[in-house]
Amino acid sequence: MIFEVLVTVVVVGGISAILSALLSVSDAIVNNYGDVKITVNKKRNIDTTGGSTLLSTLGTEKIFLPSACGGKGSCGLCKARVVTDIGPVFPTETPYLNKEEIKSGVRLACQIKVKKDLEIEIPEELFNIREYQARVISLHDVTYDIKELNLVLNGDISFKAGQYIQLVVPPYGKIKESTMRAYSISSPSSQKRTIQLLIRLVPNGIVTTYIHKHLNEGDELRILGPFGEFYLRHSSSDIVFVAGGSGLAPVKAIVHEMVKTGFERKTYFFFGARTTADLMYTDLFRRIESKYDNFHYIPALSAPDDSPGWKGETGLITDVMDSYLTKQGSREREAYLCGSPGMIEACINGVLKKHGLTENEIFYDKFG
Amino acid sequence: MKQEPELTKIQELMRPGKLSATGFLGEDRRPLSEILEEDRLALYNLGLSCHFIAHVLEKLMYKGREGFGNPVKAGVDLVITVDENRGVIPCPFRHGYLAKKIDVAVKNVEKSKQLRFSDLSIHLIKEHGFFQGKGSVYRIEPQEILNTLDSFIKDCLRDYQAP
């Protein structure tokens, strides 16, 4: 009886081993796409091995498409036009692509695998994006839930004030893989070797939890950048900045930039906060305001009862901004918004459109 | 109950560190199919539907968003606080749905009871009947929804249209 059981175990084990080996061999054959060529913008040829996503394949070749989620299909930023026919759009891509994009062959690079020779088109400026090693030189609280992170890079970075980088944090605790998120640079663009980020702790957030609970001075991180279309446009219109929380970061970078030119345009910076505990860099903006007649800093508290002694504006930032714009009357304006999606929606639909601003005059980070 | 391989793949995505730091399962070690079935039965016994629960939570979230982070009153006994962050989080059922990073806390001030859920929680309940695993940050017990939101639920019944 025991002998029969042992024989059965050996036979079943042997069959399992053979099946497993067959699976490995078939996997290697089926998923082996061999050498493939990717032609980028008709001018750069990449010889590589097929099988990986287009996003990671390009990354290996130091061509970095924007990606706030690190290739998990949740940010929709890694768009590339694929000229070669690679079949229909996947359901995981459709939420991020409009009809025109689908028609013209735009795909999410993180969702498509390189299985054959491909011809693709990407914006020229993406060739300027670089990968940096960054070391933490300081990390401290600027509010109870926002930290200021200062990094020194292993090379100079050129960016437009208002743009963002992608920060990659290593695996930690139960997080088994590196994770990437986008953060706006808050330091002046004249600083090439160091950058500053403002990072708010997001409940349950992988990267922000790492920054707030695990990161220390001297630690190394990887960053990619710069990315983004959120930067000051040249015109003579008045400028309306609206920010809340860590959305202050790109505005701070742009205001630093404007200090250099002496604020030639009337500029109003509305910063929405609940209480004084949510305010940050108040002294900095007050100093700039006292020096430049064209710069106006308007912080507003929506829960002023919790901040005794507050003498500034009170109410929702949308109402405060509406009141200012109404008093000013009709003027040429551009608006730059950075904060929670709810605040941005309310500013655009509830206030800015009412005051005659068109979509072309309103700017905000798409990764919000 | 045997679990379909597809659900096993989805359950893997629900583990900590895949889509969020703490995941969707908490300390729950049961197969996803069992979690779904138990909550389906609980809801059936309460005489409620996933679609209706999602409708109620959605109304609370929209109301709370008006406060930009400040507490907002709803009904006679509820205070809603909504915290919004930039970015989106994909549904672990992997069909392309992206939820906003909206965290909602609803407190019943009369009963001193509180519920916490997210934009994604609402979608998971509405489309997948998933209330999350026991011990998950955003787990809501069907019975607790009824206990905490009873008067608001009565109001919602007036304008609710089942699909």
Short mmCIF file of C-alpha atoms in Angstrom, two decimals:
data_model
loop_
_atom_site.label_atom_id
_atom_site.label_comp_id
_atom_site.label_asym_id
_atom_site.label_seq_id
_atom_site.Cartn_x
_atom_site.Cartn_y
_atom_site.Cartn_z
CA MET A 1 0.00 0.00 0.00
CA ILE A 2 2.76 2.42 1.04
CA PHE A 3 4.71 1.45 -2.07
CA GLU A 4 1.70 2.26 -4.30
CA VAL A 5 1.29 5.66 -2.63
CA LEU A 6 4.99 6.43 -3.14
CA VAL A 7 4.82 5.40 -6.81
CA THR A 8 1.75 7.60 -7.29
CA VAL A 9 3.52 10.56 -5.66
CA VAL A 10 6.61 10.07 -7.83
CA VAL A 11 4.53 9.71 -11.03
CA VAL A 12 2.37 12.77 -10.29
CA GLY A 13 5.47 14.74 -9.32
CA GLY A 14 7.22 13.71 -12.54
CA ILE A 15 4.26 14.69 -14.70
CA SER A 16 4.04 18.06 -12.93
CA ALA A 17 7.76 18.67 -13.52
CA ILE A 18 7.43 17.82 -17.23
CA LEU A 19 4.37 20.08 -17.61
CA SER A 20 6.16 22.89 -15.80
CA ALA A 21 9.19 22.54 -18.09
CA LEU A 22 6.92 22.53 -21.15
CA LEU A 23 5.23 25.70 -19.91
CA SER A 24 8.59 27.44 -19.42
CA VAL A 25 9.72 26.43 -22.90
CA SER A 26 6.45 27.51 -24.54
CA ASP A 27 6.53 30.79 -22.60
CA ALA A 28 10.03 31.47 -23.85
CA ILE A 29 8.96 30.69 -27.44
CA VAL A 30 5.60 32.47 -27.42
CA ASN A 31 6.82 35.58 -25.59
CA ASN A 32 10.13 35.80 -27.38
CA TYR A 33 9.69 38.57 -29.90
CA GLY A 34 13.38 38.66 -30.74
CA ASP A 35 15.16 41.78 -31.97
CA VAL A 36 12.92 44.64 -32.96
CA LYS A 37 13.48 48.17 -34.23
CA ILE A 38 11.64 51.24 -32.92
CA THR A 39 11.79 54.32 -35.12
CA VAL A 40 11.13 57.49 -33.15
CA ASN A 41 10.00 60.63 -34.99
CA LYS A 42 11.42 59.23 -38.26
CA LYS A 43 14.95 60.12 -37.15
CA ARG A 44 16.09 57.92 -34.31
CA ASN A 45 16.27 54.14 -34.58
CA ILE A 46 16.37 51.99 -31.49
CA ASP A 47 17.44 48.37 -31.83
CA THR A 48 16.12 46.44 -28.87
CA THR A 49 14.60 43.17 -27.71
CA GLY A 50 10.82 42.84 -27.86
CA GLY A 51 8.53 41.78 -25.06
CA SER A 52 8.48 44.78 -22.72
CA THR A 53 6.07 47.69 -22.70
CA LEU A 54 6.83 50.60 -25.00
CA LEU A 55 7.20 52.84 -21.92
CA SER A 56 9.86 50.70 -20.28
CA THR A 57 11.61 49.96 -23.58
CA LEU A 58 11.95 53.69 -24.30
CA GLY A 59 13.05 54.27 -20.69
CA THR A 60 15.86 51.77 -21.13
CA GLU A 61 16.99 53.88 -24.10
CA LYS A 62 16.83 57.04 -21.93
CA ILE A 63 13.74 58.37 -23.66
CA PHE A 64 11.37 59.19 -20.83
CA LEU A 65 7.70 59.71 -21.51
CA PRO A 66 5.71 61.48 -18.78
CA SER A 67 4.23 59.05 -16.27
CA ALA A 68 2.90 59.92 -12.86
CA CYS A 69 2.02 56.32 -11.96
CA GLY A 70 5.15 54.55 -13.14
CA GLY A 71 3.49 52.47 -15.84
CA LYS A 72 0.49 51.13 -13.93
CA GLY A 73 -2.03 52.53 -16.39
CA SER A 74 -3.53 54.95 -13.93
CA CYS A 75 -2.35 58.40 -14.97
CA GLY A 76 -2.77 58.43 -18.75
CA LEU A 77 0.27 60.63 -19.33
CA CYS A 78 2.54 58.30 -21.35
CA LYS A 79 0.92 58.97 -24.70
CA ALA A 80 2.73 58.24 -27.93
CA ARG A 81 1.44 58.10 -31.47
CA VAL A 82 2.05 54.64 -32.89
CA VAL A 83 2.16 54.85 -36.68
CA THR A 84 2.49 51.08 -37.14
CA ASP A 85 -0.73 49.08 -36.91
CA ILE A 86 -0.64 47.22 -33.59
CA GLY A 87 -4.32 46.38 -33.29
CA PRO A 88 -7.19 47.97 -31.42
CA VAL A 89 -6.96 50.10 -28.29
CA PHE A 90 -7.16 48.13 -25.03
CA PRO A 91 -9.96 48.74 -22.51
CA THR A 92 -7.29 49.91 -20.05
CA GLU A 93 -6.37 52.73 -22.45
CA THR A 94 -9.78 54.03 -23.44
CA PRO A 95 -10.47 56.15 -20.32
CA TYR A 96 -7.47 58.32 -21.21
CA LEU A 97 -7.87 58.72 -24.96
CA ASN A 98 -10.37 60.90 -26.78
CA LYS A 99 -11.85 59.99 -30.16
CA GLU A 100 -9.34 62.08 -32.12
CA GLU A 101 -6.41 60.49 -30.31
CA ILE A 102 -7.70 56.98 -30.93
CA LYS A 103 -8.30 57.83 -34.59
CA SER A 104 -4.78 59.18 -35.02
CA GLY A 105 -3.12 56.17 -33.37
CA VAL A 106 -2.27 57.64 -29.98
CA ARG A 107 -1.70 54.89 -27.40
CA LEU A 108 -0.64 54.59 -23.79
CA ALA A 109 2.95 53.44 -23.89
CA CYS A 110 2.62 51.59 -20.58
CA GLN A 111 -0.17 49.38 -21.90
CA ILE A 112 1.26 48.22 -25.22
CA LYS A 113 4.02 45.69 -25.64
CA VAL A 114 6.76 45.94 -28.23
CA LYS A 115 6.27 42.77 -30.27
CA LYS A 116 7.46 43.87 -33.72
CA ASP A 117 9.16 46.78 -35.48
CA LEU A 118 7.39 50.00 -34.57
CA GLU A 119 7.29 53.53 -35.85
CA ILE A 120 6.24 56.03 -33.21
CA GLU A 121 5.96 59.80 -32.78
CA ILE A 122 6.48 61.68 -29.53
CA PRO A 123 6.86 65.40 -28.73
CA GLU A 124 10.39 66.60 -29.52
CA GLU A 125 10.87 68.13 -26.07
CA LEU A 126 10.74 64.69 -24.48
CA PHE A 127 14.26 64.09 -25.78
CA ASN A 128 15.41 66.67 -23.20
CA ILE A 129 14.10 64.69 -20.24
CA ARG A 130 16.83 63.14 -18.17
CA GLU A 131 17.20 60.75 -15.30
CA TYR A 132 18.98 61.99 -12.16
CA GLN A 133 20.23 60.51 -8.94
CA ALA A 134 19.16 62.77 -6.11
CA ARG A 135 20.33 62.92 -2.49
CA VAL A 136 18.16 64.32 0.28
CA ILE A 137 19.82 67.39 1.75
CA SER A 138 16.94 68.42 3.96
CA LEU A 139 13.43 67.29 4.79
CA HIS A 140 11.22 69.19 7.18
CA ASP A 141 7.60 70.08 7.94
CA VAL A 142 6.18 73.30 6.51
CA THR A 143 2.68 72.46 7.81
CA TYR A 144 1.32 69.55 9.84
CA ASP A 145 0.86 67.47 6.67
CA ILE A 146 3.24 68.99 4.09
CA LYS A 147 6.98 68.45 4.00
CA GLU A 148 9.57 70.48 2.13
CA LEU A 149 12.04 68.13 0.47
CA ASN A 150 15.33 69.52 -0.85
CA LEU A 151 17.38 67.34 -3.18
CA VAL A 152 20.82 67.72 -4.69
CA LEU A 153 21.13 66.18 -8.16
CA ASN A 154 24.05 64.47 -9.87
CA GLY A 155 23.78 66.89 -12.80
CA ASP A 156 22.24 70.21 -13.78
CA ILE A 157 18.53 70.28 -14.55
CA SER A 158 16.98 72.87 -16.88
CA PHE A 159 13.31 73.48 -16.34
CA LYS A 160 10.64 76.13 -16.71
CA ALA A 161 9.26 77.37 -13.41
CA GLY A 162 5.97 75.51 -12.86
CA GLN A 163 7.06 72.19 -14.36
CA TYR A 164 7.18 68.91 -12.46
CA ILE A 165 9.45 65.93 -12.02
CA GLN A 166 8.72 62.28 -11.36
CA LEU A 167 10.06 60.94 -8.12
CA VAL A 168 10.83 57.24 -7.82
CA VAL A 169 10.86 55.68 -4.37
CA PRO A 170 12.34 52.25 -3.70
CA PRO A 171 10.41 49.24 -2.33
CA TYR A 172 9.76 49.43 1.42
CA GLY A 173 7.74 47.42 3.94
CA LYS A 174 4.97 45.64 2.10
CA ILE A 175 5.64 47.67 -1.06
CA LYS A 176 7.55 45.25 -3.25
CA GLU A 177 8.35 47.42 -6.24
CA SER A 178 9.59 50.92 -6.99
CA THR A 179 6.81 53.47 -7.29
CA MET A 180 6.75 56.75 -9.19
CA ARG A 181 4.69 59.90 -8.64
CA ALA A 182 4.74 63.42 -10.09
CA TYR A 183 5.58 66.49 -7.97
CA SER A 184 5.89 70.12 -8.99
CA ILE A 185 9.22 71.84 -8.41
CA SER A 186 8.90 74.72 -5.94
CA SER A 187 12.44 76.10 -6.20
CA PRO A 188 13.57 78.77 -8.71
CA SER A 189 14.54 77.55 -12.17
CA SER A 190 17.87 79.37 -11.74
CA GLN A 191 18.86 76.64 -9.26
CA LYS A 192 20.15 73.90 -11.52
CA ARG A 193 21.79 71.48 -9.14
CA THR A 194 19.21 71.41 -6.34
CA ILE A 195 15.45 71.20 -6.42
CA GLN A 196 12.75 71.67 -3.81
CA LEU A 197 9.46 69.77 -3.65
CA LEU A 198 6.44 70.21 -1.36
CA ILE A 199 4.84 66.88 -0.56
CA ARG A 200 1.56 66.44 1.24
CA LEU A 201 0.85 63.19 3.06
CA VAL A 202 -1.93 61.42 1.15
CA PRO A 203 -3.89 58.88 3.21
CA ASN A 204 -2.86 55.41 2.05
CA GLY A 205 -0.45 56.93 -0.51
CA ILE A 206 2.56 54.77 -1.35
CA VAL A 207 5.03 57.52 -2.21
CA THR A 208 3.89 60.19 0.23
CA THR A 209 3.93 57.68 3.10
CA TYR A 210 7.51 56.84 2.18
CA ILE A 211 8.52 60.51 2.07
CA HIS A 212 6.81 61.35 5.36
CA LYS A 213 7.58 58.23 7.39
CA HIS A 214 10.66 56.55 5.96
CA LEU A 215 12.85 59.03 4.09
CA ASN A 216 15.88 60.55 5.84
CA GLU A 217 18.51 63.15 5.05
CA GLY A 218 21.32 61.58 3.02
CA ASP A 219 19.02 59.01 1.36
CA GLU A 220 19.22 58.58 -2.41
CA LEU A 221 16.26 58.78 -4.77
CA ARG A 222 15.81 58.69 -8.51
CA ILE A 223 14.03 61.46 -10.41
CA LEU A 224 13.03 62.01 -14.04
CA GLY A 225 12.21 65.31 -15.61
CA PRO A 226 11.33 68.00 -16.22
CA PHE A 227 7.77 67.56 -17.52
CA GLY A 228 4.64 69.62 -17.93
CA GLU A 229 2.91 72.50 -19.64
CA PHE A 230 2.21 74.46 -16.47
CA TYR A 231 4.41 77.52 -16.82
CA LEU A 232 3.91 81.25 -17.25
CA ARG A 233 2.85 82.33 -20.75
CA HIS A 234 4.16 85.54 -22.25
CA SER A 235 1.45 88.17 -22.50
CA SER A 236 0.45 91.47 -20.95
CA SER A 237 -2.67 90.12 -19.21
CA ASP A 238 -3.13 90.23 -15.46
CA ILE A 239 -2.12 87.01 -13.75
CA VAL A 240 -4.40 85.18 -11.34
CA PHE A 241 -2.73 82.39 -9.38
CA VAL A 242 -4.97 80.14 -7.29
CA ALA A 243 -3.54 77.40 -5.11
CA GLY A 244 -4.38 75.24 -2.15
CA GLY A 245 -2.16 72.98 -0.05
CA SER A 246 0.93 71.65 -1.83
CA GLY A 247 -0.45 73.25 -5.00
CA LEU A 248 1.52 76.25 -3.82
CA ALA A 249 4.71 74.58 -5.11
CA PRO A 250 4.68 75.53 -8.82
CA VAL A 251 3.30 78.99 -8.04
CA LYS A 252 6.20 79.55 -5.65
CA ALA A 253 8.64 78.61 -8.43
CA ILE A 254 6.93 80.95 -10.92
CA VAL A 255 6.79 83.83 -8.41
CA HIS A 256 10.54 83.38 -7.78
CA GLU A 257 11.01 83.71 -11.54
CA MET A 258 8.86 86.84 -11.70
CA VAL A 259 10.89 88.51 -8.96
CA LYS A 260 13.78 88.61 -11.43
CA THR A 261 11.77 90.65 -13.91
CA GLY A 262 10.15 92.83 -11.25
CA PHE A 263 6.50 91.85 -11.82
CA GLU A 264 5.72 93.72 -15.02
CA ARG A 265 2.17 92.32 -14.95
CA LYS A 266 -0.43 92.75 -12.22
CA THR A 267 -0.37 89.50 -10.28
CA TYR A 268 -2.86 88.21 -7.70
CA PHE A 269 -2.03 85.08 -5.75
CA PHE A 270 -5.08 83.58 -4.00
CA PHE A 271 -4.11 80.87 -1.55
CA GLY A 272 -6.92 78.85 0.03
CA ALA A 273 -6.44 77.30 3.46
CA ARG A 274 -8.68 76.09 6.26
CA THR A 275 -6.78 77.61 9.18
CA THR A 276 -3.48 79.38 9.81
CA ALA A 277 -1.99 75.91 10.39
CA ASP A 278 -2.39 75.30 6.63
CA LEU A 279 -0.52 78.45 5.61
CA MET A 280 3.11 78.24 4.53
CA TYR A 281 5.78 80.62 3.20
CA THR A 282 3.58 83.51 4.32
CA ASP A 283 6.60 85.64 5.25
CA LEU A 284 8.19 85.02 1.85
CA PHE A 285 5.10 86.14 -0.09
CA ARG A 286 4.50 89.10 2.25
CA ARG A 287 8.10 90.25 1.68
CA ILE A 288 7.68 90.05 -2.07
CA GLU A 289 4.35 91.86 -1.84
CA SER A 290 5.88 94.69 0.17
CA LYS A 291 8.61 95.12 -2.43
CA TYR A 292 6.57 94.93 -5.66
CA ASP A 293 3.41 97.00 -6.18
CA ASN A 294 2.12 94.62 -8.86
CA PHE A 295 2.21 91.52 -6.66
CA HIS A 296 -0.70 90.84 -4.32
CA TYR A 297 -0.79 87.88 -1.96
CA ILE A 298 -4.30 87.01 -0.76
CA PRO A 299 -4.46 84.07 1.62
CA ALA A 300 -7.99 83.19 2.72
CA LEU A 301 -9.12 80.97 5.57
CA SER A 302 -12.27 78.93 5.14
CA ALA A 303 -12.47 78.05 8.85
CA PRO A 304 -11.34 81.32 10.48
CA ASP A 305 -13.02 80.50 13.81
CA ASP A 306 -10.24 77.99 14.38
CA SER A 307 -7.61 80.73 13.92
CA PRO A 308 -8.19 83.45 16.52
CA GLY A 309 -6.62 86.77 15.62
CA TRP A 310 -6.75 86.21 11.84
CA LYS A 311 -7.24 89.55 10.11
CA GLY A 312 -7.05 88.44 6.49
CA GLU A 313 -9.69 87.26 4.04
CA THR A 314 -12.15 84.60 5.08
CA GLY A 315 -14.40 82.21 3.16
CA LEU A 316 -13.94 79.72 0.35
CA ILE A 317 -11.15 80.74 -2.01
CA THR A 318 -13.62 80.73 -4.91
CA ASP A 319 -15.80 83.34 -3.18
CA VAL A 320 -12.81 85.49 -2.21
CA MET A 321 -11.43 85.40 -5.76
CA ASP A 322 -14.86 86.13 -7.22
CA SER A 323 -15.19 89.17 -4.99
CA TYR A 324 -11.76 90.54 -6.05
CA LEU A 325 -12.36 89.95 -9.76
CA THR A 326 -15.78 91.58 -9.54
CA LYS A 327 -14.31 94.65 -7.86
CA GLN A 328 -11.59 94.90 -10.52
CA GLY A 329 -14.15 94.76 -13.33
CA SER A 330 -13.48 93.51 -16.81
CA ARG A 331 -9.77 92.98 -17.55
CA GLU A 332 -7.56 90.77 -19.69
CA ARG A 333 -6.51 87.89 -17.44
CA GLU A 334 -4.74 84.55 -17.38
CA ALA A 335 -5.34 82.09 -14.56
CA TYR A 336 -2.93 79.47 -13.23
CA LEU A 337 -4.47 76.92 -10.88
CA CYS A 338 -2.87 74.26 -8.74
CA GLY A 339 -4.58 72.29 -5.98
CA SER A 340 -7.24 69.67 -5.44
CA PRO A 341 -9.36 68.72 -8.47
CA GLY A 342 -12.47 69.95 -6.65
CA MET A 343 -10.97 73.38 -6.10
CA ILE A 344 -9.80 73.59 -9.71
CA GLU A 345 -13.23 72.59 -11.05
CA ALA A 346 -14.97 75.10 -8.78
CA CYS A 347 -12.56 77.90 -9.78
CA ILE A 348 -12.99 77.27 -13.49
CA ASN A 349 -16.72 76.61 -13.66
CA GLY A 350 -17.87 78.78 -10.78
CA VAL A 351 -15.69 81.88 -11.12
CA LEU A 352 -13.23 82.18 -14.00
CA LYS A 353 -15.67 81.42 -16.82
CA LYS A 354 -18.14 83.84 -15.24
CA HIS A 355 -15.47 86.54 -15.49
CA GLY A 356 -14.94 85.83 -19.16
CA LEU A 357 -11.81 83.67 -19.11
CA THR A 358 -11.71 81.11 -21.89
CA GLU A 359 -10.13 77.68 -21.69
CA ASN A 360 -7.07 79.05 -23.50
CA GLU A 361 -6.52 81.50 -20.67
CA ILE A 362 -6.73 78.93 -17.85
CA PHE A 363 -3.79 76.67 -17.04
CA TYR A 364 -3.47 73.78 -14.59
CA ASP A 365 -1.43 70.62 -14.25
CA LYS A 366 -3.07 67.72 -16.05
CA PHE A 367 -1.69 65.25 -13.54
CA GLY A 368 -4.13 66.62 -11.00
CA MET B 1 -16.81 28.12 -2.87
CA LYS B 2 -14.20 27.83 -5.60
CA GLN B 3 -12.79 31.11 -6.80
CA GLU B 4 -12.41 31.89 -10.49
CA PRO B 5 -8.78 32.53 -11.58
CA GLU B 6 -9.75 36.03 -12.72
CA LEU B 7 -10.89 36.92 -9.18
CA THR B 8 -7.61 35.56 -7.81
CA LYS B 9 -5.70 37.91 -10.13
CA ILE B 10 -7.87 40.82 -8.96
CA GLN B 11 -7.33 39.84 -5.32
CA GLU B 12 -3.56 39.99 -5.91
CA LEU B 13 -3.94 43.60 -7.08
CA MET B 14 -5.81 44.36 -3.87
CA ARG B 15 -2.84 43.50 -1.67
CA PRO B 16 -0.80 46.26 0.04
CA GLY B 17 1.63 48.07 -2.17
CA LYS B 18 0.03 47.17 -5.48
CA LEU B 19 -2.35 50.07 -6.05
CA SER B 20 -2.30 51.69 -2.63
CA ALA B 21 -0.06 51.48 0.43
CA THR B 22 -2.42 49.45 2.58
CA GLY B 23 -4.45 47.73 -0.11
CA PHE B 24 -8.12 46.78 -0.05
CA LEU B 25 -8.21 43.61 2.01
CA GLY B 26 -7.12 44.61 5.51
CA GLU B 27 -6.52 41.51 7.60
CA ASP B 28 -9.07 39.49 5.64
CA ARG B 29 -7.58 36.18 4.49
CA ARG B 30 -10.72 34.85 2.80
CA PRO B 31 -10.91 34.42 -0.97
CA LEU B 32 -12.40 37.45 -2.70
CA SER B 33 -15.40 35.39 -3.85
CA GLU B 34 -16.25 34.67 -0.20
CA ILE B 35 -15.90 38.33 0.83
CA LEU B 36 -18.20 39.35 -2.01
CA GLU B 37 -20.75 36.65 -1.24
CA GLU B 38 -20.95 37.40 2.48
CA ASP B 39 -21.55 41.11 1.86
CA ARG B 40 -24.07 40.32 -0.84
CA LEU B 41 -26.04 38.24 1.67
CA ALA B 42 -25.72 40.91 4.39
CA LEU B 43 -27.08 43.52 2.04
CA TYR B 44 -29.91 41.23 0.92
CA ASN B 45 -30.91 40.66 4.55
CA LEU B 46 -30.97 44.42 5.09
CA GLY B 47 -33.17 44.90 2.05
CA LEU B 48 -30.69 47.24 0.35
CA SER B 49 -28.95 47.17 -3.02
CA CYS B 50 -25.36 48.04 -3.89
CA HIS B 51 -26.61 50.62 -6.35
CA PHE B 52 -28.67 52.37 -3.68
CA ILE B 53 -25.83 52.34 -1.13
CA ALA B 54 -23.52 53.84 -3.76
CA HIS B 55 -26.16 56.48 -4.56
CA VAL B 56 -26.31 57.48 -0.87
CA LEU B 57 -22.51 57.63 -0.48
CA GLU B 58 -22.15 59.55 -3.74
CA LYS B 59 -24.65 62.18 -2.56
CA LEU B 60 -22.68 62.58 0.66
CA MET B 61 -19.40 62.91 -1.24
CA TYR B 62 -20.76 65.56 -3.62
CA LYS B 63 -22.23 67.50 -0.73
CA GLY B 64 -18.96 67.28 1.20
CA ARG B 65 -16.87 68.45 -1.75
CA GLU B 66 -18.58 71.83 -1.57
CA GLY B 67 -16.64 72.51 1.65
CA PHE B 68 -13.11 72.33 0.12
CA GLY B 69 -11.94 70.41 3.18
CA ASN B 70 -14.26 72.08 5.67
CA PRO B 71 -17.00 70.15 7.46
CA VAL B 72 -20.36 70.37 5.69
CA LYS B 73 -23.71 69.54 7.31
CA ALA B 74 -26.04 67.07 5.61
CA GLY B 75 -29.52 66.12 6.76
CA VAL B 76 -30.29 66.56 10.42
CA ASP B 77 -27.43 64.69 12.02
CA LEU B 78 -24.52 64.30 9.61
CA VAL B 79 -21.28 66.23 9.17
CA ILE B 80 -19.18 65.43 6.11
CA THR B 81 -15.50 66.23 5.68
CA VAL B 82 -13.90 65.60 2.31
CA ASP B 83 -10.17 65.52 1.70
CA GLU B 84 -9.08 65.66 -1.94
CA ASN B 85 -5.69 64.97 -3.40
CA ARG B 86 -4.28 65.21 -6.89
CA GLY B 87 -4.08 62.09 -9.00
CA VAL B 88 -6.24 59.06 -9.62
CA ILE B 89 -6.31 55.44 -8.51
CA PRO B 90 -7.38 52.62 -10.81
CA CYS B 91 -10.11 50.15 -9.93
CA PRO B 92 -8.46 46.82 -8.97
CA PHE B 93 -11.03 45.00 -11.13
CA ARG B 94 -8.96 46.37 -14.04
CA HIS B 95 -11.57 47.54 -16.49
CA GLY B 96 -10.15 51.01 -16.98
CA TYR B 97 -12.07 52.91 -14.33
CA LEU B 98 -10.11 55.62 -12.54
CA ALA B 99 -11.29 57.03 -9.25
CA LYS B 100 -10.30 60.41 -7.91
CA LYS B 101 -8.30 60.48 -4.70
CA ILE B 102 -11.17 61.68 -2.56
CA ASP B 103 -11.41 60.64 1.07
CA VAL B 104 -14.79 61.13 2.78
CA ALA B 105 -15.52 61.05 6.52
CA VAL B 106 -19.17 61.18 7.58
CA LYS B 107 -19.98 61.64 11.24
CA ASN B 108 -23.39 61.16 12.77
CA VAL B 109 -23.16 63.73 15.55
CA GLU B 110 -26.27 62.42 17.35
CA LYS B 111 -25.04 58.86 17.52
CA SER B 112 -21.26 59.56 17.60
CA LYS B 113 -20.76 57.12 14.75
CA GLN B 114 -18.46 57.66 11.80
CA LEU B 115 -17.99 56.15 8.34
CA ARG B 116 -14.97 56.59 6.12
CA PHE B 117 -14.98 55.87 2.42
CA SER B 118 -13.44 57.07 -0.83
CA ASP B 119 -14.46 57.83 -4.38
CA LEU B 120 -13.11 54.40 -5.27
CA SER B 121 -15.12 52.75 -2.44
CA ILE B 122 -18.30 54.06 -4.03
CA HIS B 123 -17.36 52.63 -7.41
CA LEU B 124 -16.34 49.28 -5.89
CA ILE B 125 -19.70 48.98 -4.14
CA LYS B 126 -21.74 50.19 -7.09
CA GLU B 127 -20.11 48.17 -9.86
CA HIS B 128 -18.59 45.19 -8.06
CA GLY B 129 -20.50 44.79 -4.79
CA PHE B 130 -17.15 45.00 -2.98
CA PHE B 131 -17.18 46.62 0.46
CA GLN B 132 -13.46 45.76 0.97
CA GLY B 133 -11.92 43.21 3.31
CA LYS B 134 -12.32 43.20 7.09
CA GLY B 135 -9.83 45.61 8.63
CA SER B 136 -9.28 47.60 5.41
CA VAL B 137 -9.02 51.36 5.97
CA TYR B 138 -12.07 51.93 3.79
CA ARG B 139 -14.10 48.85 4.77
CA ILE B 140 -17.71 49.77 5.52
CA GLU B 141 -19.98 47.18 7.12
CA PRO B 142 -23.36 47.22 5.37
CA GLN B 143 -25.12 47.20 8.75
CA GLU B 144 -23.04 50.21 9.89
CA ILE B 145 -24.13 52.18 6.83
CA LEU B 146 -27.72 51.70 7.91
CA ASN B 147 -26.94 52.46 11.57
CA THR B 148 -25.01 55.64 10.80
CA LEU B 149 -26.97 57.09 7.90
CA ASP B 150 -30.53 55.97 8.66
CA SER B 151 -32.21 59.39 8.49
CA PHE B 152 -30.21 60.43 5.40
CA ILE B 153 -31.08 57.12 3.76
CA LYS B 154 -34.77 57.83 4.29
CA ASP B 155 -34.32 61.19 2.52
CA CYS B 156 -32.45 59.53 -0.34
CA LEU B 157 -35.22 57.01 -0.89
CA ARG B 158 -37.46 59.86 -2.07
CA ASP B 159 -35.34 60.77 -5.09
CA TYR B 160 -33.78 57.39 -5.78
CA GLN B 161 -34.42 55.66 -9.05
CA ALA B 162 -33.27 52.07 -9.28
CA PRO B 163 -31.49 51.20 -12.55
#
